[in-house]
Amino acid sequence: MANDLELQRVSSFAEFERLGQARALDHRRRVAVERELIGAGERFSVPGTCRPCAREVAFQVDFLYAPPAAPGQPRVPHWRERLLCPKCGLNNRLRASVHLFQHLGAPGRDDRIYVTEQTTPFFDWMQAHYTHVVGSEYLGDDVKGGSLNRRGLRHEDLTALSFDSEALDHVLTFDVLEHVPDYERGLAEIARVLRPGGQLLVTVPFTAGERNTVRARLRDDGTVEHLLPPEYHGDPVRTEGVLCYYHFGWELLEALRAVGLVDVEAVYYWSRRFGYFGAGQVFRARKPGGGPGSDGPGPGDGEAG
């Protein structure tokens, strides 16, 4: 069905600005659709299709993480983190990440895939659907890369990965990069471990400004300097959460290109059918090389069922 998945692919801040009027019209249309679906209570459901489950479901929504309502306006859920599928447990952004990984990355079942998480429903889904999936958590500064703890969790530091060079077909890192103080070094490591033609898919908190917002940074002595009020995100292995160092802007695309990756783009997505609401986007890049057929779908792709 046409327009089941609306995609817009943008490769720079300048291109994003040129699309301003068209994006504004799309935004108003989509917000109108979303607001019609907001229920009266604290919890409600939205019917749709879960692409990872390949079935019709009632996505579960509440107002967890929702910002305060503007005067005279209704409360709006934090769509990005809600719309949970009752079967697979994946929220909006993770269901969309599966969908776009399959559509844009064209993975084979036996591809070598690294996911920068291991204790999540997303990792469980990936492991059930692909043969060679490795996940990890960050377990501490003094833990050896690639080692397992008593729970069987693998430790990886994104700035010093234990994988051999050119060992992986895909790297998927979702809402992790903002917690890495030296994120450019992390991107360089990802570029190192990808094979020629290998692909990276990333999500991060994104402001759509030209430059990153630096919330905190490490001093030379290893202590943290807070430039903005500390912001902590949920973490599966730390009850206290994990500090957010960045809200990213279009500078992220420049950093991806700086480590040698190509076909760098932000892919905006929205879908009423699949329950992808809000201003969702993923960032995609590829390591050069790999021969014919390594690039996946071309820039003209605008929709997918």
Short mmCIF file of C-alpha atoms in Angstrom, two decimals:
data_model
loop_
_atom_site.label_atom_id
_atom_site.label_comp_id
_atom_site.label_asym_id
_atom_site.label_seq_id
_atom_site.Cartn_x
_atom_site.Cartn_y
_atom_site.Cartn_z
CA MET A 1 0.00 0.00 0.00
CA ALA A 2 1.46 3.35 -1.04
CA ASN A 3 2.73 5.63 1.72
CA ASP A 4 2.49 2.98 4.44
CA LEU A 5 5.97 4.21 5.37
CA GLU A 6 6.85 7.82 4.56
CA LEU A 7 10.59 8.41 4.27
CA GLN A 8 12.60 11.55 3.72
CA ARG A 9 16.37 11.24 3.29
CA VAL A 10 18.56 14.25 4.08
CA SER A 11 22.35 14.44 3.76
CA SER A 12 23.18 17.86 5.25
CA PHE A 13 21.96 20.76 7.37
CA ALA A 14 21.73 22.92 4.23
CA GLU A 15 19.46 20.38 2.55
CA PHE A 16 17.35 20.17 5.72
CA GLU A 17 16.88 23.95 5.68
CA ARG A 18 15.89 23.93 1.99
CA LEU A 19 13.12 21.44 2.81
CA GLY A 20 11.76 23.67 5.56
CA GLN A 21 8.37 24.60 4.08
CA ALA A 22 7.58 21.11 2.80
CA ARG A 23 8.61 19.60 6.15
CA ALA A 24 6.40 22.08 8.01
CA LEU A 25 3.37 21.04 5.95
CA ASP A 26 4.11 17.36 6.55
CA HIS A 27 4.54 18.04 10.27
CA ARG A 28 1.16 19.76 10.60
CA ARG A 29 -0.61 16.96 8.74
CA ARG A 30 1.01 14.28 10.87
CA VAL A 31 0.39 16.07 14.18
CA ALA A 32 -3.30 16.37 13.28
CA VAL A 33 -3.48 12.60 12.69
CA GLU A 34 -1.62 11.84 15.93
CA ARG A 35 -3.78 14.11 18.09
CA GLU A 36 -6.96 12.45 16.85
CA LEU A 37 -5.62 9.19 18.31
CA ILE A 38 -4.81 10.45 21.83
CA GLY A 39 -7.12 8.77 24.35
CA ALA A 40 -8.86 10.42 27.28
CA GLY A 41 -7.24 8.38 30.05
CA GLU A 42 -3.74 7.87 31.36
CA ARG A 43 -3.34 4.84 29.12
CA PHE A 44 -4.79 4.08 25.73
CA SER A 45 -4.08 1.97 22.66
CA VAL A 46 -3.62 2.66 18.97
CA PRO A 47 -4.35 -0.06 16.40
CA GLY A 48 -1.67 -0.76 13.82
CA THR A 49 0.75 -3.25 12.31
CA CYS A 50 3.89 -4.30 14.16
CA ARG A 51 6.43 -4.85 11.40
CA PRO A 52 8.82 -6.98 13.54
CA CYS A 53 5.92 -9.24 14.58
CA ALA A 54 4.19 -9.10 11.18
CA ARG A 55 0.79 -8.89 12.83
CA GLU A 56 -1.99 -6.46 13.71
CA VAL A 57 -1.77 -5.27 17.30
CA ALA A 58 -2.98 -2.58 19.69
CA PHE A 59 0.07 -0.43 20.48
CA GLN A 60 0.14 0.56 24.14
CA VAL A 61 0.56 4.25 24.97
CA ASP A 62 0.85 6.24 28.19
CA PHE A 63 2.32 9.61 29.16
CA LEU A 64 5.62 8.41 30.61
CA TYR A 65 8.40 10.88 29.65
CA ALA A 66 5.80 13.24 28.13
CA PRO A 67 6.60 16.97 28.36
CA PRO A 68 4.13 19.28 30.13
CA ALA A 69 1.23 20.36 27.97
CA ALA A 70 1.35 23.87 26.53
CA PRO A 71 -1.38 26.23 27.83
CA GLY A 72 -4.69 25.37 26.21
CA GLN A 73 -3.23 22.32 24.43
CA PRO A 74 -3.78 18.62 25.13
CA ARG A 75 -1.07 16.42 26.57
CA VAL A 76 0.95 14.67 23.89
CA PRO A 77 2.71 11.36 24.62
CA HIS A 78 6.44 10.99 24.12
CA TRP A 79 5.68 9.05 20.96
CA ARG A 80 9.31 8.07 20.32
CA GLU A 81 9.54 5.99 23.50
CA ARG A 82 5.97 4.68 23.72
CA LEU A 83 3.62 2.84 21.32
CA LEU A 84 4.83 -0.48 22.70
CA CYS A 85 3.89 -3.67 20.90
CA PRO A 86 2.26 -6.02 23.44
CA LYS A 87 3.82 -9.05 21.74
CA CYS A 88 7.51 -8.18 21.12
CA GLY A 89 7.77 -5.33 23.65
CA LEU A 90 9.47 -2.96 21.19
CA ASN A 91 8.58 0.72 21.30
CA ASN A 92 8.10 3.10 18.39
CA ARG A 93 11.77 3.90 17.68
CA LEU A 94 12.94 0.28 18.01
CA ARG A 95 10.19 -1.15 15.81
CA ALA A 96 11.07 1.50 13.24
CA SER A 97 14.77 0.67 13.59
CA VAL A 98 14.06 -2.98 12.74
CA HIS A 99 11.95 -1.91 9.76
CA LEU A 100 14.55 0.52 8.40
CA PHE A 101 17.42 -1.88 9.05
CA GLN A 102 15.70 -4.43 6.85
CA HIS A 103 14.63 -1.91 4.20
CA LEU A 104 17.81 0.17 3.97
CA GLY A 105 20.45 -2.34 5.04
CA ALA A 106 19.07 -5.36 3.15
CA PRO A 107 20.68 -7.76 5.66
CA GLY A 108 21.12 -11.46 4.99
CA ARG A 109 20.17 -13.90 7.72
CA ASP A 110 23.81 -14.96 8.08
CA ASP A 111 25.32 -11.46 8.10
CA ARG A 112 27.62 -10.61 11.00
CA ILE A 113 25.79 -8.05 13.14
CA TYR A 114 26.92 -6.18 16.24
CA VAL A 115 24.33 -4.50 18.44
CA THR A 116 25.48 -2.17 21.24
CA GLU A 117 22.99 -3.65 23.73
CA GLN A 118 22.33 -7.12 25.09
CA THR A 119 19.71 -7.06 27.86
CA THR A 120 16.83 -5.66 25.83
CA PRO A 121 13.82 -6.92 23.85
CA PHE A 122 15.47 -5.48 20.73
CA PHE A 123 18.55 -7.70 21.13
CA ASP A 124 16.32 -10.71 21.82
CA TRP A 125 14.42 -10.04 18.59
CA MET A 126 17.60 -9.65 16.56
CA GLN A 127 19.10 -12.84 17.95
CA ALA A 128 15.93 -14.76 17.11
CA HIS A 129 15.92 -13.58 13.49
CA TYR A 130 19.61 -13.50 12.48
CA THR A 131 22.26 -16.19 12.89
CA HIS A 132 25.37 -14.19 13.83
CA VAL A 133 24.36 -11.44 16.25
CA VAL A 134 26.63 -10.20 19.02
CA GLY A 135 25.42 -7.80 21.69
CA SER A 136 27.19 -6.09 24.54
CA GLU A 137 26.84 -3.74 27.49
CA TYR A 138 29.38 -1.36 28.98
CA LEU A 139 30.39 -3.02 32.27
CA GLY A 140 33.14 -0.69 33.51
CA ASP A 141 36.49 0.89 32.80
CA ASP A 142 38.51 -2.02 34.19
CA VAL A 143 36.76 -4.81 32.24
CA LYS A 144 38.48 -6.47 29.29
CA GLY A 145 36.79 -5.98 25.93
CA GLY A 146 35.00 -9.09 24.68
CA SER A 147 34.91 -10.75 28.12
CA LEU A 148 31.73 -12.10 29.73
CA ASN A 149 30.53 -11.55 33.28
CA ARG A 150 28.73 -14.11 35.45
CA ARG A 151 25.41 -13.26 33.81
CA GLY A 152 26.85 -13.94 30.37
CA LEU A 153 26.90 -10.25 29.42
CA ARG A 154 29.66 -9.26 27.06
CA HIS A 155 31.63 -6.09 27.76
CA GLU A 156 32.51 -3.68 24.96
CA ASP A 157 33.79 -0.12 25.10
CA LEU A 158 32.66 1.63 21.93
CA THR A 159 35.94 3.57 21.84
CA ALA A 160 38.05 0.37 22.00
CA LEU A 161 36.11 -2.49 20.40
CA SER A 162 37.55 -6.00 20.69
CA PHE A 163 36.46 -7.07 17.19
CA ASP A 164 39.00 -7.60 14.44
CA SER A 165 39.17 -5.00 11.70
CA GLU A 166 36.61 -5.52 8.90
CA ALA A 167 34.88 -8.25 10.90
CA LEU A 168 31.27 -7.05 10.72
CA ASP A 169 28.58 -6.53 8.10
CA HIS A 170 26.41 -4.26 10.24
CA VAL A 171 26.69 -2.20 13.41
CA LEU A 172 23.48 -1.08 15.09
CA THR A 173 23.72 1.42 17.93
CA PHE A 174 20.52 2.92 19.27
CA ASP A 175 20.56 5.73 21.83
CA VAL A 176 24.06 4.84 23.04
CA LEU A 177 26.39 7.33 21.32
CA GLU A 178 25.19 10.25 23.46
CA HIS A 179 26.67 8.49 26.51
CA VAL A 180 30.18 8.24 25.02
CA PRO A 181 32.32 11.29 25.92
CA ASP A 182 34.68 10.73 22.97
CA TYR A 183 32.02 9.79 20.47
CA GLU A 184 34.27 10.56 17.47
CA ARG A 185 36.66 7.85 18.63
CA GLY A 186 33.68 5.52 18.92
CA LEU A 187 32.72 6.26 15.31
CA ALA A 188 36.30 5.60 14.19
CA GLU A 189 36.17 2.21 15.91
CA ILE A 190 32.90 1.38 14.19
CA ALA A 191 34.43 2.30 10.82
CA ARG A 192 37.42 0.06 11.61
CA VAL A 193 35.39 -3.06 12.40
CA LEU A 194 32.97 -2.74 9.45
CA ARG A 195 33.86 -4.69 6.34
CA PRO A 196 34.01 -2.80 3.00
CA GLY A 197 30.39 -2.15 2.11
CA GLY A 198 29.34 -2.74 5.72
CA GLN A 199 26.64 -0.50 7.13
CA LEU A 200 25.99 1.49 10.29
CA LEU A 201 22.57 2.45 11.64
CA VAL A 202 22.38 4.93 14.54
CA THR A 203 19.75 6.67 16.62
CA VAL A 204 20.54 9.47 19.08
CA PRO A 205 18.72 12.34 20.80
CA PHE A 206 18.63 14.87 17.96
CA THR A 207 17.87 18.59 18.07
CA ALA A 208 18.00 19.30 14.29
CA GLY A 209 20.33 22.24 14.98
CA GLU A 210 23.51 22.64 12.98
CA ARG A 211 25.87 21.85 15.87
CA ASN A 212 25.80 19.38 18.74
CA THR A 213 24.68 20.48 22.19
CA VAL A 214 27.44 19.45 24.61
CA ARG A 215 25.84 18.80 27.99
CA ALA A 216 28.94 17.48 29.78
CA ARG A 217 32.56 16.60 29.09
CA LEU A 218 35.42 14.77 30.74
CA ARG A 219 38.28 16.77 32.22
CA ASP A 220 41.88 15.58 31.80
CA ASP A 221 41.77 14.08 35.31
CA GLY A 222 38.75 11.93 34.43
CA THR A 223 36.16 13.95 36.34
CA VAL A 224 33.02 15.23 34.66
CA GLU A 225 32.41 18.89 33.93
CA HIS A 226 28.70 19.62 33.58
CA LEU A 227 27.96 22.39 31.10
CA LEU A 228 24.19 21.96 31.47
CA PRO A 229 22.08 20.39 34.24
CA PRO A 230 22.93 16.67 34.40
CA GLU A 231 20.65 14.43 32.36
CA TYR A 232 20.56 10.69 33.04
CA HIS A 233 18.93 8.07 30.86
CA GLY A 234 17.75 4.61 31.82
CA ASP A 235 20.37 1.87 31.71
CA PRO A 236 19.76 -1.90 31.89
CA VAL A 237 22.82 -2.58 34.08
CA ARG A 238 22.89 0.54 36.30
CA THR A 239 19.98 1.53 38.51
CA GLU A 240 21.29 5.11 38.72
CA GLY A 241 21.13 5.51 34.93
CA VAL A 242 23.83 6.77 32.60
CA LEU A 243 24.90 10.35 31.96
CA CYS A 244 24.03 12.00 28.65
CA TYR A 245 26.96 13.99 27.23
CA TYR A 246 25.36 15.16 23.96
CA HIS A 247 22.20 16.05 22.18
CA PHE A 248 23.29 15.75 18.57
CA GLY A 249 22.82 18.09 15.65
CA TRP A 250 23.77 17.87 11.97
CA GLU A 251 27.41 17.94 13.09
CA LEU A 252 26.97 14.18 13.57
CA LEU A 253 26.89 13.68 9.79
CA GLU A 254 30.18 15.54 9.47
CA ALA A 255 31.71 13.27 12.13
CA LEU A 256 30.54 10.16 10.27
CA ARG A 257 32.18 11.39 7.07
CA ALA A 258 35.34 12.35 8.95
CA VAL A 259 36.00 8.70 9.88
CA GLY A 260 35.76 7.66 6.23
CA LEU A 261 32.14 6.54 5.98
CA VAL A 262 30.09 7.39 2.88
CA ASP A 263 26.44 7.63 1.82
CA VAL A 264 25.85 9.41 5.11
CA GLU A 265 22.27 10.52 5.64
CA ALA A 266 19.49 11.14 8.11
CA VAL A 267 16.36 9.18 7.28
CA TYR A 268 13.15 10.69 8.64
CA TYR A 269 10.23 8.30 8.92
CA TRP A 270 6.53 8.40 9.79
CA SER A 271 3.72 5.90 9.44
CA ARG A 272 0.13 5.75 10.63
CA ARG A 273 -0.12 2.07 9.75
CA PHE A 274 3.05 1.02 11.59
CA GLY A 275 2.66 3.42 14.51
CA TYR A 276 5.77 5.51 13.86
CA PHE A 277 4.70 8.86 15.31
CA GLY A 278 6.63 11.97 16.24
CA ALA A 279 9.75 13.30 14.51
CA GLY A 280 11.59 10.01 14.17
CA GLN A 281 14.89 9.65 12.37
CA VAL A 282 17.78 7.25 12.01
CA PHE A 283 21.26 7.96 10.70
CA ARG A 284 22.81 5.67 8.14
CA ALA A 285 26.31 5.35 6.73
CA ARG A 286 28.38 2.81 4.81
CA LYS A 287 32.03 1.86 4.65
CA PRO A 288 33.36 2.35 1.09
CA GLY A 289 33.90 -0.67 -1.12
CA GLY A 290 32.30 -4.07 -1.09
CA GLY A 291 31.63 -4.51 -4.80
CA PRO A 292 28.33 -4.59 -6.71
CA GLY A 293 25.19 -4.90 -4.64
CA SER A 294 26.75 -3.65 -1.41
CA ASP A 295 25.01 -0.30 -1.32
CA GLY A 296 21.46 -1.46 -0.62
CA PRO A 297 18.47 0.58 -1.85
CA GLY A 298 19.31 3.84 -3.59
CA PRO A 299 18.44 7.42 -2.67
CA GLY A 300 15.26 7.36 -4.72
CA ASP A 301 13.46 4.99 -2.34
CA GLY A 302 10.62 6.89 -0.73
CA GLU A 303 8.36 4.28 0.81
CA ALA A 304 8.19 0.67 1.87
CA GLY A 305 5.42 -1.67 2.81
#
